[in-house]
CSV table of N, CA and C in Angstrom, one decimal:
chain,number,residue,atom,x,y,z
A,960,UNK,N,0.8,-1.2,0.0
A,960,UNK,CA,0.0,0.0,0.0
A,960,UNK,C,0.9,1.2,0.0
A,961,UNK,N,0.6,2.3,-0.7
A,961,UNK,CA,1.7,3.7,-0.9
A,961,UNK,C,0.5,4.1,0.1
A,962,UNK,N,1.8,4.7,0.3
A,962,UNK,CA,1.6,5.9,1.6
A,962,UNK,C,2.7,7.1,1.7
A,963,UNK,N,1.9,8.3,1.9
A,963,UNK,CA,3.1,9.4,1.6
A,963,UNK,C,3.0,9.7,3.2
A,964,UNK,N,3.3,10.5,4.0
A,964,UNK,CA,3.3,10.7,5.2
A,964,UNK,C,4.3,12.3,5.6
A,965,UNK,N,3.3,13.4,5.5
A,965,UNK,CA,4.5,14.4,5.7
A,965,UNK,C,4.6,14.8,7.5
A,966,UNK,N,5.3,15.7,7.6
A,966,UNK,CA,5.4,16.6,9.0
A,966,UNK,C,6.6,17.7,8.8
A,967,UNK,N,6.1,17.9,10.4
A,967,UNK,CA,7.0,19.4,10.0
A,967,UNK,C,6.6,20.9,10.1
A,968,UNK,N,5.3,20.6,9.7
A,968,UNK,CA,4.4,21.8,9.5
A,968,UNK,C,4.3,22.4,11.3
A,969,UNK,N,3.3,24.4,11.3
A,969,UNK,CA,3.7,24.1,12.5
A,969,UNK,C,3.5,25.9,12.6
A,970,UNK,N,3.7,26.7,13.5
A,970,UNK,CA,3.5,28.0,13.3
A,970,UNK,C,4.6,29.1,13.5
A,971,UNK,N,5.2,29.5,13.0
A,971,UNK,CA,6.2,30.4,13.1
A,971,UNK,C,6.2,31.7,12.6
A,972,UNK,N,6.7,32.3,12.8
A,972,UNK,CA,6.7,34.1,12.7
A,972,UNK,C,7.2,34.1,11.3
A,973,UNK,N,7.2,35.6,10.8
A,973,UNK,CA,7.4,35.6,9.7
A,973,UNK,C,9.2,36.3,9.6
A,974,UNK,N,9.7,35.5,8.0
A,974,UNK,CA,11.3,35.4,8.7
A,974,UNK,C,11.8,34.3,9.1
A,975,UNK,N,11.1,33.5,9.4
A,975,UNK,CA,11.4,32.1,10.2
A,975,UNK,C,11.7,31.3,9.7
A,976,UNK,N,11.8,30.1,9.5
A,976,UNK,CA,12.0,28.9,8.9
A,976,UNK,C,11.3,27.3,9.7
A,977,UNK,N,11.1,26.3,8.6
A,977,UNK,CA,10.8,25.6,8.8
A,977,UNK,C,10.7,24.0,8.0
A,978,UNK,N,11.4,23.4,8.4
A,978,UNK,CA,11.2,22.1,7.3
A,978,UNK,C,10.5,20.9,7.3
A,979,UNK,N,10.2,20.7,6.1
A,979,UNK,CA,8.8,19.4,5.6
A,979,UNK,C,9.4,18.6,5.9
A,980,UNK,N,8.9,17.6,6.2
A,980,UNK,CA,9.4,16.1,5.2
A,980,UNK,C,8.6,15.4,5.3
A,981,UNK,N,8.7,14.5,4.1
A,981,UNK,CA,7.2,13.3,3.3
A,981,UNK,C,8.0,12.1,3.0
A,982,UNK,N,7.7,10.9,4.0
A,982,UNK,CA,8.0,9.8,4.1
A,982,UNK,C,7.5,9.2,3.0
A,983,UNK,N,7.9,8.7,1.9
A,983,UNK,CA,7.0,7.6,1.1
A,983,UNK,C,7.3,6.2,1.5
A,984,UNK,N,5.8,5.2,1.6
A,984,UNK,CA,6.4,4.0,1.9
A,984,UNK,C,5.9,3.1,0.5
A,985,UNK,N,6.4,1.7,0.8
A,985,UNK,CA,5.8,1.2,-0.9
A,985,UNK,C,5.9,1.4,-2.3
A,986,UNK,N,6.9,2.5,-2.1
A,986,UNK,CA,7.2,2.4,-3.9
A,986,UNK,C,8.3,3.5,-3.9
A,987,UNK,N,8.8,3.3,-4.6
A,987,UNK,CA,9.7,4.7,-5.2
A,987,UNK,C,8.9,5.3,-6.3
A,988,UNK,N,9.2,7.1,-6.2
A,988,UNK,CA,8.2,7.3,-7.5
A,988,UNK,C,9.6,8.1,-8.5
A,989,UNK,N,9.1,8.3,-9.5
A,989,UNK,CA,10.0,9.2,-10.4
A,989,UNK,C,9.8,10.7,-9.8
A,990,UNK,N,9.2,11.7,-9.6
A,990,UNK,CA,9.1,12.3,-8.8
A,990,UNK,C,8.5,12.7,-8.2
A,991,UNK,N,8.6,13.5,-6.8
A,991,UNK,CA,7.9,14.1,-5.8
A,991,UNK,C,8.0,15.4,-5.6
A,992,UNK,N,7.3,16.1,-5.2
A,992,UNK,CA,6.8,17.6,-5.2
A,992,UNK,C,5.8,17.8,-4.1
A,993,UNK,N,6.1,19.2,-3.7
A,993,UNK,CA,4.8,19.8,-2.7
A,993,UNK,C,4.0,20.7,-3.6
A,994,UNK,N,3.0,20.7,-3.1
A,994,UNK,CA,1.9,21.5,-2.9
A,994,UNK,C,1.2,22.6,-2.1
A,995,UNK,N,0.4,23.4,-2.0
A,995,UNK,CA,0.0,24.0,-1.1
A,995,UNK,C,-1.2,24.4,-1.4
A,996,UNK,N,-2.3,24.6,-0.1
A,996,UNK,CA,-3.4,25.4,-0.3
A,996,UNK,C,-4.2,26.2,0.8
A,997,UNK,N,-4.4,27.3,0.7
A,997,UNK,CA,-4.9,28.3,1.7
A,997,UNK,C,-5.8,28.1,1.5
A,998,UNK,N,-6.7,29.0,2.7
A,998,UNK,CA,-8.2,28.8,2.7
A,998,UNK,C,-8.8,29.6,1.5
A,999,UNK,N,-9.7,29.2,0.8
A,999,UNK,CA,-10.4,29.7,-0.3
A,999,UNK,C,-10.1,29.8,-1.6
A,1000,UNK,N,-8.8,29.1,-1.7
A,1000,UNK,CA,-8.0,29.2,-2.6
A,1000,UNK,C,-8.0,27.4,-3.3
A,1001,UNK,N,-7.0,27.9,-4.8
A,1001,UNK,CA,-7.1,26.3,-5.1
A,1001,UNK,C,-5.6,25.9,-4.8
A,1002,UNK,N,-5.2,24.4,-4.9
A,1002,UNK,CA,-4.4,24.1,-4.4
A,1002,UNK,C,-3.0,24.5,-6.1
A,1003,UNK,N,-1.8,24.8,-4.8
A,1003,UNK,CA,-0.9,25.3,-6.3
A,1003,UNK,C,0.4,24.6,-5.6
A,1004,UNK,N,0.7,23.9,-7.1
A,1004,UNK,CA,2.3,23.9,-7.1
A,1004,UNK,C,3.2,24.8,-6.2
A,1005,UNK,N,4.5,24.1,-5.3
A,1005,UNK,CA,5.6,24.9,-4.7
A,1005,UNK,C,6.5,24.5,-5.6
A,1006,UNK,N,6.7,22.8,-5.4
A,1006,UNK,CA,8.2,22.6,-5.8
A,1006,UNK,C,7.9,21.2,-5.7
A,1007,UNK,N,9.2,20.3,-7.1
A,1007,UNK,CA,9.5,19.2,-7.2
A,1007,UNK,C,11.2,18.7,-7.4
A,1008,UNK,N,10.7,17.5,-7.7
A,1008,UNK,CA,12.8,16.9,-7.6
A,1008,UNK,C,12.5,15.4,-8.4
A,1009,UNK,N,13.2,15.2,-9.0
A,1009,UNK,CA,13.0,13.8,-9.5
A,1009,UNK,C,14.0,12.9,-8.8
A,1010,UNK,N,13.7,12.0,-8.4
A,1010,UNK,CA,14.3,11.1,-7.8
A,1010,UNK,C,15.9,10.7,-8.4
A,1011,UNK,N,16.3,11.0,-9.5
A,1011,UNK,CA,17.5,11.1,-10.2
A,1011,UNK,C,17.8,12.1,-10.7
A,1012,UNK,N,19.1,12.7,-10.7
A,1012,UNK,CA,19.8,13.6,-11.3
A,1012,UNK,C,19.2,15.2,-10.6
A,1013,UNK,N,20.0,16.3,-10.8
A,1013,UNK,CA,20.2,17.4,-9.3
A,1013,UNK,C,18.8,18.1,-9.9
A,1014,UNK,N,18.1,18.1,-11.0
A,1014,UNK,CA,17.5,19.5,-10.9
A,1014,UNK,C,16.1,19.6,-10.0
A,1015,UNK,N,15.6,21.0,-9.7
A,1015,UNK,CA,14.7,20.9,-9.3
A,1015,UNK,C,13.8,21.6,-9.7
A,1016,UNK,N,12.4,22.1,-9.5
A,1016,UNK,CA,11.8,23.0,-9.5
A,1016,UNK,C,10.9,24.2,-8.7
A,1017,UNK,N,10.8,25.1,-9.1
A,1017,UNK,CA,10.0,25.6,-8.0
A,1017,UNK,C,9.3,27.0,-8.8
A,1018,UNK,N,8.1,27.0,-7.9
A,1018,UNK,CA,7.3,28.3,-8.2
A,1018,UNK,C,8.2,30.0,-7.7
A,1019,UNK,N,7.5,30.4,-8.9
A,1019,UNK,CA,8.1,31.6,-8.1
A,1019,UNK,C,7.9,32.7,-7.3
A,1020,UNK,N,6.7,32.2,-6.7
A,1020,UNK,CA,6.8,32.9,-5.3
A,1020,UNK,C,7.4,32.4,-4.5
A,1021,UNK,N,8.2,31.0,-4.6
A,1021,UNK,CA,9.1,30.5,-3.3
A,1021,UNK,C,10.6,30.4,-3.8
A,1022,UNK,N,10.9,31.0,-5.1
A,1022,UNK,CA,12.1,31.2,-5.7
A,1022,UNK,C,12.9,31.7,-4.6
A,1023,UNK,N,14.4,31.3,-4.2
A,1023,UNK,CA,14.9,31.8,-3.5
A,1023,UNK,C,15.0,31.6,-2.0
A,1024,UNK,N,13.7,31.6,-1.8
A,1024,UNK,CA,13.2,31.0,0.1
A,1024,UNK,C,12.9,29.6,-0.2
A,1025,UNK,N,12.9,28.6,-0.5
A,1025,UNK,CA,12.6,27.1,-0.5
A,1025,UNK,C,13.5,26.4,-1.1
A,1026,UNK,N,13.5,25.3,-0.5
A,1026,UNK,CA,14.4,24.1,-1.3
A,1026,UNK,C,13.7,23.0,-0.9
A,1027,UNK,N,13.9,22.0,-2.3
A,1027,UNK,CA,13.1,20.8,-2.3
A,1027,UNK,C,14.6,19.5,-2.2
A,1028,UNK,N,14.7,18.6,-1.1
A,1028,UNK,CA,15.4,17.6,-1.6
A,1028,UNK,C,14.9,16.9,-1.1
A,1029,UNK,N,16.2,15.4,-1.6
A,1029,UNK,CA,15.5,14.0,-1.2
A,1029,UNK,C,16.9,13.3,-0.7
A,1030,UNK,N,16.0,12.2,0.1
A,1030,UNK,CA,17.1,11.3,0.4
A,1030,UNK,C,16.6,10.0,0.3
A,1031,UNK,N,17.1,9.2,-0.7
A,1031,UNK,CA,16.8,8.2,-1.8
A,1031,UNK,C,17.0,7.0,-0.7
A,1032,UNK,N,17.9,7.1,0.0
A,1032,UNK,CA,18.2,5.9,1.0
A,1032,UNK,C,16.9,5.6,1.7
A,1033,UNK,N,16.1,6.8,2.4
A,1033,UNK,CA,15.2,6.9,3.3
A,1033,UNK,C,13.9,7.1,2.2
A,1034,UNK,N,13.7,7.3,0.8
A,1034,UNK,CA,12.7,7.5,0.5
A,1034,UNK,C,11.9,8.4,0.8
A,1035,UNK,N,12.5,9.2,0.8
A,1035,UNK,CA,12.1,10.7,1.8
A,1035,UNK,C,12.3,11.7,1.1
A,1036,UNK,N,11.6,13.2,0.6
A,1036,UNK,CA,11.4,14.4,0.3
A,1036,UNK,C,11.5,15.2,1.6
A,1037,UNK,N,12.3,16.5,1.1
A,1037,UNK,CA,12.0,17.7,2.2
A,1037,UNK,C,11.7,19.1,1.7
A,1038,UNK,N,11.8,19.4,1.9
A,1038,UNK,CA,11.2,21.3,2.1
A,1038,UNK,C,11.6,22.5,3.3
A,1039,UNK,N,12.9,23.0,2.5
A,1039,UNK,CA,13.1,24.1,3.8
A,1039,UNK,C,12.8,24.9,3.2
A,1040,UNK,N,11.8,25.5,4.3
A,1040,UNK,CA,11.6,27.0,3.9
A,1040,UNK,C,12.0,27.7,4.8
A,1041,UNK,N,12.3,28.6,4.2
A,1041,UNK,CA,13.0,30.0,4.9
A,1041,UNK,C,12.6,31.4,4.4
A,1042,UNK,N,12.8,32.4,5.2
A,1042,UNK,CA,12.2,33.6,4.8
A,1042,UNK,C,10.9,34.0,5.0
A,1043,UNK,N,9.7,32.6,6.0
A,1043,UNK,CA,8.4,33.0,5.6
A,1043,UNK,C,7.8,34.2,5.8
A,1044,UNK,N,6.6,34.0,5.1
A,1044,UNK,CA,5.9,35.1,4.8
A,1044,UNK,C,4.3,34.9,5.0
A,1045,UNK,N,3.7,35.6,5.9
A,1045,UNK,CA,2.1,35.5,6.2
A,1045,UNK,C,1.8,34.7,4.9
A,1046,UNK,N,1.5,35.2,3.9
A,1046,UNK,CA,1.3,34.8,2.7
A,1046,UNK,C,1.6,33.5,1.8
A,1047,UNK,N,2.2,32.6,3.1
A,1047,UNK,CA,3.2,31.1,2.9
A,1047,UNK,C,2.1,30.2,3.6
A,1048,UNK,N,1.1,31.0,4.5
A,1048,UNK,CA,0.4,30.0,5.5
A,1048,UNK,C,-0.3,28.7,4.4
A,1049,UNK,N,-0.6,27.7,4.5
A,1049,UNK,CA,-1.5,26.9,4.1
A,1049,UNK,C,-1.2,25.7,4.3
A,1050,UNK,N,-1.8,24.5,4.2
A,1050,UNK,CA,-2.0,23.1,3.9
A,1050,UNK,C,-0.6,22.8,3.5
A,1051,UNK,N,0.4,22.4,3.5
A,1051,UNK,CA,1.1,21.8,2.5
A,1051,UNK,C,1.0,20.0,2.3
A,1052,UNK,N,1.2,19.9,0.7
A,1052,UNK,CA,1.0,18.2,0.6
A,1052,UNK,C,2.1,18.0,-0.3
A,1053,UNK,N,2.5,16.7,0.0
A,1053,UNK,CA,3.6,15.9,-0.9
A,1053,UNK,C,3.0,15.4,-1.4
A,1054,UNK,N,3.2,15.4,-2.9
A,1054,UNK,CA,2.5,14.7,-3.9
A,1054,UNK,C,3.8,13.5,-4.7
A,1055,UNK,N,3.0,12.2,-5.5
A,1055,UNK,CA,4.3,11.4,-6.3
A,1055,UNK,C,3.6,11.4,-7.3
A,1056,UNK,N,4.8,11.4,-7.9
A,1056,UNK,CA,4.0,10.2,-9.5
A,1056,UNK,C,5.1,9.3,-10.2
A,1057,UNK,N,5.0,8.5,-10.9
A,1057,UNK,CA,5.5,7.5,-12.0
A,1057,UNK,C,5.9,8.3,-13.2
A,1058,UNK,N,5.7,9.3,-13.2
A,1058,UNK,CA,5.9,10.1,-14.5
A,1058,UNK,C,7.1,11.3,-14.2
A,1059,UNK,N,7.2,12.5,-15.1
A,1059,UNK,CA,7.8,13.6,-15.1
A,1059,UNK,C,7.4,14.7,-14.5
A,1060,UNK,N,8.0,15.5,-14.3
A,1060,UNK,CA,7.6,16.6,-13.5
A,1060,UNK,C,6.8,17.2,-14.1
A,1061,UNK,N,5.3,18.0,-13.1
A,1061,UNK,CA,3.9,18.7,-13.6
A,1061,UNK,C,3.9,19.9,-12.7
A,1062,UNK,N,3.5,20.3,-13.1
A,1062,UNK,CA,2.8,21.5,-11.9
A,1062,UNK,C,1.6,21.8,-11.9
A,1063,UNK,N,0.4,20.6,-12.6
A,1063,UNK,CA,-0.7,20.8,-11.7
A,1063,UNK,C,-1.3,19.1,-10.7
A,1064,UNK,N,-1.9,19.6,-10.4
A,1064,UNK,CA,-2.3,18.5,-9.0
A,1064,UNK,C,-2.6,17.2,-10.4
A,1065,UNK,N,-3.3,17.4,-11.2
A,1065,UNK,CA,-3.7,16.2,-11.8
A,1065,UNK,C,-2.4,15.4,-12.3
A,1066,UNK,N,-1.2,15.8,-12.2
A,1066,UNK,CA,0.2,15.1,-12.9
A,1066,UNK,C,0.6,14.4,-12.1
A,1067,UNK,N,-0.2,14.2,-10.7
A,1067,UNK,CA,-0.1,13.5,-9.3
A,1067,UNK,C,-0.7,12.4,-8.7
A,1068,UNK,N,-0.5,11.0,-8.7
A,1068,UNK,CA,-1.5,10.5,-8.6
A,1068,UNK,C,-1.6,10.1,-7.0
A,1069,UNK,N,-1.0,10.2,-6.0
A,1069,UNK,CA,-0.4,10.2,-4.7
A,1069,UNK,C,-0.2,11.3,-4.1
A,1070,UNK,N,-0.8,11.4,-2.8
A,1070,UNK,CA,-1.0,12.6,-1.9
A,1070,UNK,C,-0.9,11.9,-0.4
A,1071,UNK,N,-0.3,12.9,0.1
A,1071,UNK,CA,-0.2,13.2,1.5
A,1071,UNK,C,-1.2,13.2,2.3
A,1072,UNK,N,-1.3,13.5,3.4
A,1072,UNK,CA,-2.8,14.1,3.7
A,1072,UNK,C,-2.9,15.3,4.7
A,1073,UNK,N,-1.2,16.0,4.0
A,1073,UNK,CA,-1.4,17.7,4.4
A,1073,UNK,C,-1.2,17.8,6.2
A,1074,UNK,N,-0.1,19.1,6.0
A,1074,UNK,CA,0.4,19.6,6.9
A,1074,UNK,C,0.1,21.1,7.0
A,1075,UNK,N,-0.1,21.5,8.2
A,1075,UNK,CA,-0.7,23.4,8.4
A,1075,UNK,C,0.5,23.9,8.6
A,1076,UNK,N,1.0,24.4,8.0
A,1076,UNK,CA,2.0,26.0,8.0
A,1076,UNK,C,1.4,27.2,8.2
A,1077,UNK,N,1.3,27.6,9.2
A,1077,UNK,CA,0.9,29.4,9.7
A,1077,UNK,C,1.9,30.2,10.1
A,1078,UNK,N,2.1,31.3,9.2
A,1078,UNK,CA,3.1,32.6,9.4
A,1078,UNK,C,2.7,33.3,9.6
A,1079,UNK,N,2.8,34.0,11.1
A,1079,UNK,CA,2.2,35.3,11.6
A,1079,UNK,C,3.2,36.2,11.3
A,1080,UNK,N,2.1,37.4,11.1
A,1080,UNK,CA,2.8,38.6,10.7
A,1080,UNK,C,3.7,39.5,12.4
Protein backbone atom coordinates (compact mmCIF):
# COMPACT_ATOMS: atom_id res chain seq x y z
CA UNK A 1 0.00 0.00 0.00
CA UNK A 2 1.68 3.69 -0.86
CA UNK A 3 1.56 5.90 1.63
CA UNK A 4 3.13 9.36 1.59
CA UNK A 5 3.34 10.72 5.24
CA UNK A 6 4.48 14.36 5.72
CA UNK A 7 5.43 16.57 9.00
CA UNK A 8 7.02 19.41 9.96
CA UNK A 9 4.36 21.83 9.50
CA UNK A 10 3.69 24.05 12.49
CA UNK A 11 3.52 27.99 13.32
CA UNK A 12 6.18 30.38 13.10
CA UNK A 13 6.69 34.07 12.68
CA UNK A 14 7.38 35.57 9.72
CA UNK A 15 11.34 35.40 8.74
CA UNK A 16 11.40 32.10 10.20
CA UNK A 17 12.05 28.88 8.93
CA UNK A 18 10.77 25.58 8.81
CA UNK A 19 11.19 22.14 7.35
CA UNK A 20 8.75 19.42 5.58
CA UNK A 21 9.44 16.10 5.21
CA UNK A 22 7.25 13.34 3.34
CA UNK A 23 8.04 9.79 4.14
CA UNK A 24 6.96 7.64 1.12
CA UNK A 25 6.41 3.97 1.86
CA UNK A 26 5.79 1.17 -0.92
CA UNK A 27 7.16 2.41 -3.91
CA UNK A 28 9.72 4.71 -5.25
CA UNK A 29 8.24 7.26 -7.50
CA UNK A 30 9.96 9.18 -10.40
CA UNK A 31 9.15 12.28 -8.75
CA UNK A 32 7.93 14.11 -5.78
CA UNK A 33 6.75 17.63 -5.21
CA UNK A 34 4.81 19.83 -2.70
CA UNK A 35 1.91 21.48 -2.93
CA UNK A 36 0.02 24.02 -1.15
CA UNK A 37 -3.39 25.38 -0.27
CA UNK A 38 -4.87 28.28 1.73
CA UNK A 39 -8.17 28.80 2.69
CA UNK A 40 -10.40 29.74 -0.29
CA UNK A 41 -7.96 29.19 -2.62
CA UNK A 42 -7.11 26.35 -5.12
CA UNK A 43 -4.37 24.14 -4.37
CA UNK A 44 -0.89 25.27 -6.28
CA UNK A 45 2.25 23.94 -7.11
CA UNK A 46 5.58 24.92 -4.67
CA UNK A 47 8.21 22.64 -5.84
CA UNK A 48 9.49 19.23 -7.16
CA UNK A 49 12.81 16.95 -7.65
CA UNK A 50 13.03 13.77 -9.52
CA UNK A 51 14.34 11.14 -7.77
CA UNK A 52 17.53 11.07 -10.16
CA UNK A 53 19.82 13.55 -11.27
CA UNK A 54 20.20 17.36 -9.30
CA UNK A 55 17.47 19.50 -10.87
CA UNK A 56 14.67 20.86 -9.27
CA UNK A 57 11.77 22.97 -9.49
CA UNK A 58 9.99 25.59 -8.01
CA UNK A 59 7.32 28.33 -8.18
CA UNK A 60 8.11 31.61 -8.10
CA UNK A 61 6.79 32.85 -5.34
CA UNK A 62 9.10 30.49 -3.30
CA UNK A 63 12.12 31.18 -5.69
CA UNK A 64 14.93 31.81 -3.48
CA UNK A 65 13.18 31.04 0.10
CA UNK A 66 12.60 27.14 -0.46
CA UNK A 67 14.43 24.05 -1.31
CA UNK A 68 13.14 20.77 -2.27
CA UNK A 69 15.36 17.64 -1.60
CA UNK A 70 15.48 13.99 -1.23
CA UNK A 71 17.07 11.26 0.40
CA UNK A 72 16.76 8.23 -1.77
CA UNK A 73 18.22 5.90 0.96
CA UNK A 74 15.25 6.88 3.34
CA UNK A 75 12.73 7.51 0.55
CA UNK A 76 12.15 10.70 1.79
CA UNK A 77 11.42 14.40 0.25
CA UNK A 78 11.95 17.71 2.17
CA UNK A 79 11.23 21.27 2.14
CA UNK A 80 13.13 24.14 3.79
CA UNK A 81 11.59 26.96 3.86
CA UNK A 82 13.02 30.03 4.87
CA UNK A 83 12.15 33.60 4.83
CA UNK A 84 8.39 32.95 5.60
CA UNK A 85 5.86 35.11 4.82
CA UNK A 86 2.14 35.51 6.16
CA UNK A 87 1.30 34.83 2.66
CA UNK A 88 3.20 31.13 2.88
CA UNK A 89 0.44 30.03 5.47
CA UNK A 90 -1.54 26.89 4.05
CA UNK A 91 -1.96 23.14 3.93
CA UNK A 92 1.11 21.82 2.49
CA UNK A 93 0.96 18.17 0.58
CA UNK A 94 3.64 15.91 -0.86
CA UNK A 95 2.48 14.73 -3.91
CA UNK A 96 4.26 11.37 -6.33
CA UNK A 97 3.99 10.23 -9.48
CA UNK A 98 5.46 7.53 -11.97
CA UNK A 99 5.95 10.13 -14.46
CA UNK A 100 7.76 13.60 -15.09
CA UNK A 101 7.61 16.62 -13.54
CA UNK A 102 3.94 18.69 -13.58
CA UNK A 103 2.80 21.54 -11.94
CA UNK A 104 -0.67 20.76 -11.73
CA UNK A 105 -2.34 18.48 -8.96
CA UNK A 106 -3.74 16.21 -11.82
CA UNK A 107 0.16 15.08 -12.90
CA UNK A 108 -0.13 13.55 -9.32
CA UNK A 109 -1.49 10.46 -8.56
CA UNK A 110 -0.38 10.19 -4.68
CA UNK A 111 -0.95 12.59 -1.89
CA UNK A 112 -0.20 13.19 1.54
CA UNK A 113 -2.80 14.07 3.74
CA UNK A 114 -1.38 17.67 4.44
CA UNK A 115 0.36 19.55 6.93
CA UNK A 116 -0.71 23.41 8.44
CA UNK A 117 2.01 26.00 7.96
CA UNK A 118 0.87 29.42 9.73
CA UNK A 119 3.12 32.58 9.40
CA UNK A 120 2.17 35.26 11.65
CA UNK A 121 2.75 38.59 10.66
Amino acid sequence: QVQLVESGGGLVQAGGSLRLSCAASGRTFSTMAWFRQAPGKEREFVAAIRWTGPNTYYADSVKGRFTISRDNAKNAVYLQMNSLKPEDTAVYYCAASYGSVGYRTYDYGYWGQGTQVTVSS
